[in-house]
mmCIF file of C-alpha atoms in Angstrom:
data_model
loop_
_atom_site.group_PDB
_atom_site.id
_atom_site.type_symbol
_atom_site.label_atom_id
_atom_site.label_comp_id
_atom_site.label_asym_id
_atom_site.label_seq_id
_atom_site.Cartn_x
_atom_site.Cartn_y
_atom_site.Cartn_z
ATOM 1 C CA UNK A 305 0.023 -0.028 -0.011
ATOM 2 C CA UNK A 306 1.322 3.338 -0.909
ATOM 3 C CA UNK A 307 -0.184 5.260 2.063
ATOM 4 C CA UNK A 308 -1.544 7.917 -0.294
ATOM 5 C CA UNK A 309 -5.052 8.700 1.089
ATOM 6 C CA UNK A 310 -6.170 10.020 -2.323
ATOM 7 C CA UNK A 311 -5.901 6.732 -4.133
ATOM 8 C CA UNK A 312 -7.658 3.316 -3.644
ATOM 9 C CA UNK A 313 -5.452 0.307 -4.474
ATOM 10 C CA UNK A 314 -6.603 -3.278 -5.049
ATOM 11 C CA UNK A 315 -4.522 -6.440 -5.027
ATOM 12 C CA UNK A 316 -5.103 -9.989 -6.380
ATOM 13 C CA UNK A 317 -4.731 -11.367 -2.793
ATOM 14 C CA UNK A 318 -3.392 -10.515 0.591
ATOM 15 C CA UNK A 319 0.192 -11.675 -0.223
ATOM 16 C CA UNK A 320 0.479 -9.602 -3.467
ATOM 17 C CA UNK A 321 3.138 -6.890 -3.464
ATOM 18 C CA UNK A 322 1.916 -4.880 -6.383
ATOM 19 C CA UNK A 323 -1.652 -3.596 -6.801
ATOM 20 C CA UNK A 324 -3.666 -4.830 -9.761
ATOM 21 C CA UNK A 325 -5.011 -1.142 -10.253
ATOM 22 C CA UNK A 326 -4.671 2.101 -8.408
ATOM 23 C CA UNK A 327 -7.851 4.280 -8.550
ATOM 24 C CA UNK A 328 -6.946 7.975 -8.279
ATOM 25 C CA UNK A 329 -9.859 9.473 -6.205
ATOM 26 C CA UNK A 330 -9.046 12.949 -7.632
ATOM 27 C CA UNK A 331 -10.551 11.664 -10.787
ATOM 28 C CA UNK A 332 -13.760 10.445 -9.076
ATOM 29 C CA UNK A 333 -16.929 11.945 -10.642
ATOM 30 C CA UNK A 334 -19.638 9.984 -8.832
ATOM 31 C CA UNK A 335 -20.178 7.317 -6.151
ATOM 32 C CA UNK A 336 -23.254 5.144 -6.049
ATOM 33 C CA UNK A 337 -24.380 2.761 -3.254
ATOM 34 C CA UNK A 338 -26.660 -0.105 -3.027
ATOM 35 C CA UNK A 339 -26.576 -1.236 -6.682
ATOM 36 C CA UNK A 340 -28.284 -4.371 -7.808
ATOM 37 C CA UNK A 341 -27.256 -6.759 -10.534
ATOM 38 C CA UNK A 342 -28.981 -9.611 -12.284
ATOM 39 C CA UNK A 343 -25.977 -11.854 -12.150
ATOM 40 C CA UNK A 344 -26.671 -14.552 -9.596
ATOM 41 C CA UNK A 345 -23.365 -14.140 -7.613
ATOM 42 C CA UNK A 346 -24.025 -10.406 -7.051
ATOM 43 C CA UNK A 347 -27.822 -10.596 -6.256
ATOM 44 C CA UNK A 348 -27.477 -10.545 -2.402
ATOM 45 C CA UNK A 349 -24.282 -8.444 -2.400
ATOM 46 C CA UNK A 350 -23.523 -4.906 -1.147
ATOM 47 C CA UNK A 351 -22.228 -3.361 -4.395
ATOM 48 C CA UNK A 352 -21.110 0.349 -4.901
ATOM 49 C CA UNK A 353 -19.345 1.951 -7.689
ATOM 50 C CA UNK A 354 -16.809 4.745 -8.261
ATOM 51 C CA UNK A 355 -17.157 6.504 -11.540
ATOM 52 C CA UNK A 356 -14.146 8.254 -13.212
ATOM 53 C CA UNK A 357 -14.005 9.781 -16.622
ATOM 54 C CA UNK A 358 -12.233 6.715 -17.971
ATOM 55 C CA UNK A 359 -14.007 3.935 -16.242
ATOM 56 C CA UNK A 360 -16.591 2.638 -13.719
ATOM 57 C CA UNK A 361 -15.161 0.474 -10.875
ATOM 58 C CA UNK A 362 -17.656 -1.899 -9.069
ATOM 59 C CA UNK A 363 -16.794 -2.929 -5.553
ATOM 60 C CA UNK A 364 -18.410 -5.329 -3.200
ATOM 61 C CA UNK A 365 -18.616 -4.982 0.603
ATOM 62 C CA UNK A 366 -19.270 -7.823 3.004
ATOM 63 C CA UNK A 367 -22.087 -5.939 4.804
ATOM 64 C CA UNK A 368 -24.329 -2.902 4.172
ATOM 65 C CA UNK A 369 -22.634 -1.123 7.050
ATOM 66 C CA UNK A 370 -19.239 -1.716 5.539
ATOM 67 C CA UNK A 371 -20.543 -0.505 2.107
ATOM 68 C CA UNK A 372 -21.874 2.730 3.607
ATOM 69 C CA UNK A 373 -18.629 3.334 5.365
ATOM 70 C CA UNK A 374 -16.742 3.010 2.179
ATOM 71 C CA UNK A 375 -19.152 5.345 0.359
ATOM 72 C CA UNK A 376 -19.109 7.900 3.100
ATOM 73 C CA UNK A 377 -15.208 7.931 3.238
ATOM 74 C CA UNK A 378 -14.861 8.153 -0.451
ATOM 75 C CA UNK A 379 -17.493 10.866 -0.845
ATOM 76 C CA UNK A 380 -15.745 12.820 1.850
ATOM 77 C CA UNK A 381 -12.277 12.452 -0.001
ATOM 78 C CA UNK A 382 -13.879 13.544 -3.285
ATOM 79 C CA UNK A 383 -15.632 16.448 -1.763
ATOM 80 C CA UNK A 384 -19.144 15.195 -2.592
ATOM 81 C CA UNK A 385 -22.237 15.678 -0.405
ATOM 82 C CA UNK A 386 -23.634 12.219 0.116
ATOM 83 C CA UNK A 387 -27.381 12.179 -0.452
ATOM 84 C CA UNK A 388 -29.775 9.530 0.597
ATOM 85 C CA UNK A 389 -30.674 8.893 -3.019
ATOM 86 C CA UNK A 390 -27.366 7.368 -4.086
ATOM 87 C CA UNK A 391 -28.923 4.384 -5.819
#
């Protein structure tokens, strides 16, 4: 982990030394929580997204509370006012 609070890094697993990708939160345009998908493996998941000008990243949290914490933190970093209607 770089320790830079303005980026989000994700790794293949807990033992990986290099991230698969680094999301620069300065490029974040929108964050949406509580998304639903038709794919069976995501139907009961807590999915949220981070939209940048280049790409939309979909992330899955283990609980609704964890998803909301991520969304609140990312919105705060990006300078967004989180609304109740983020679906």
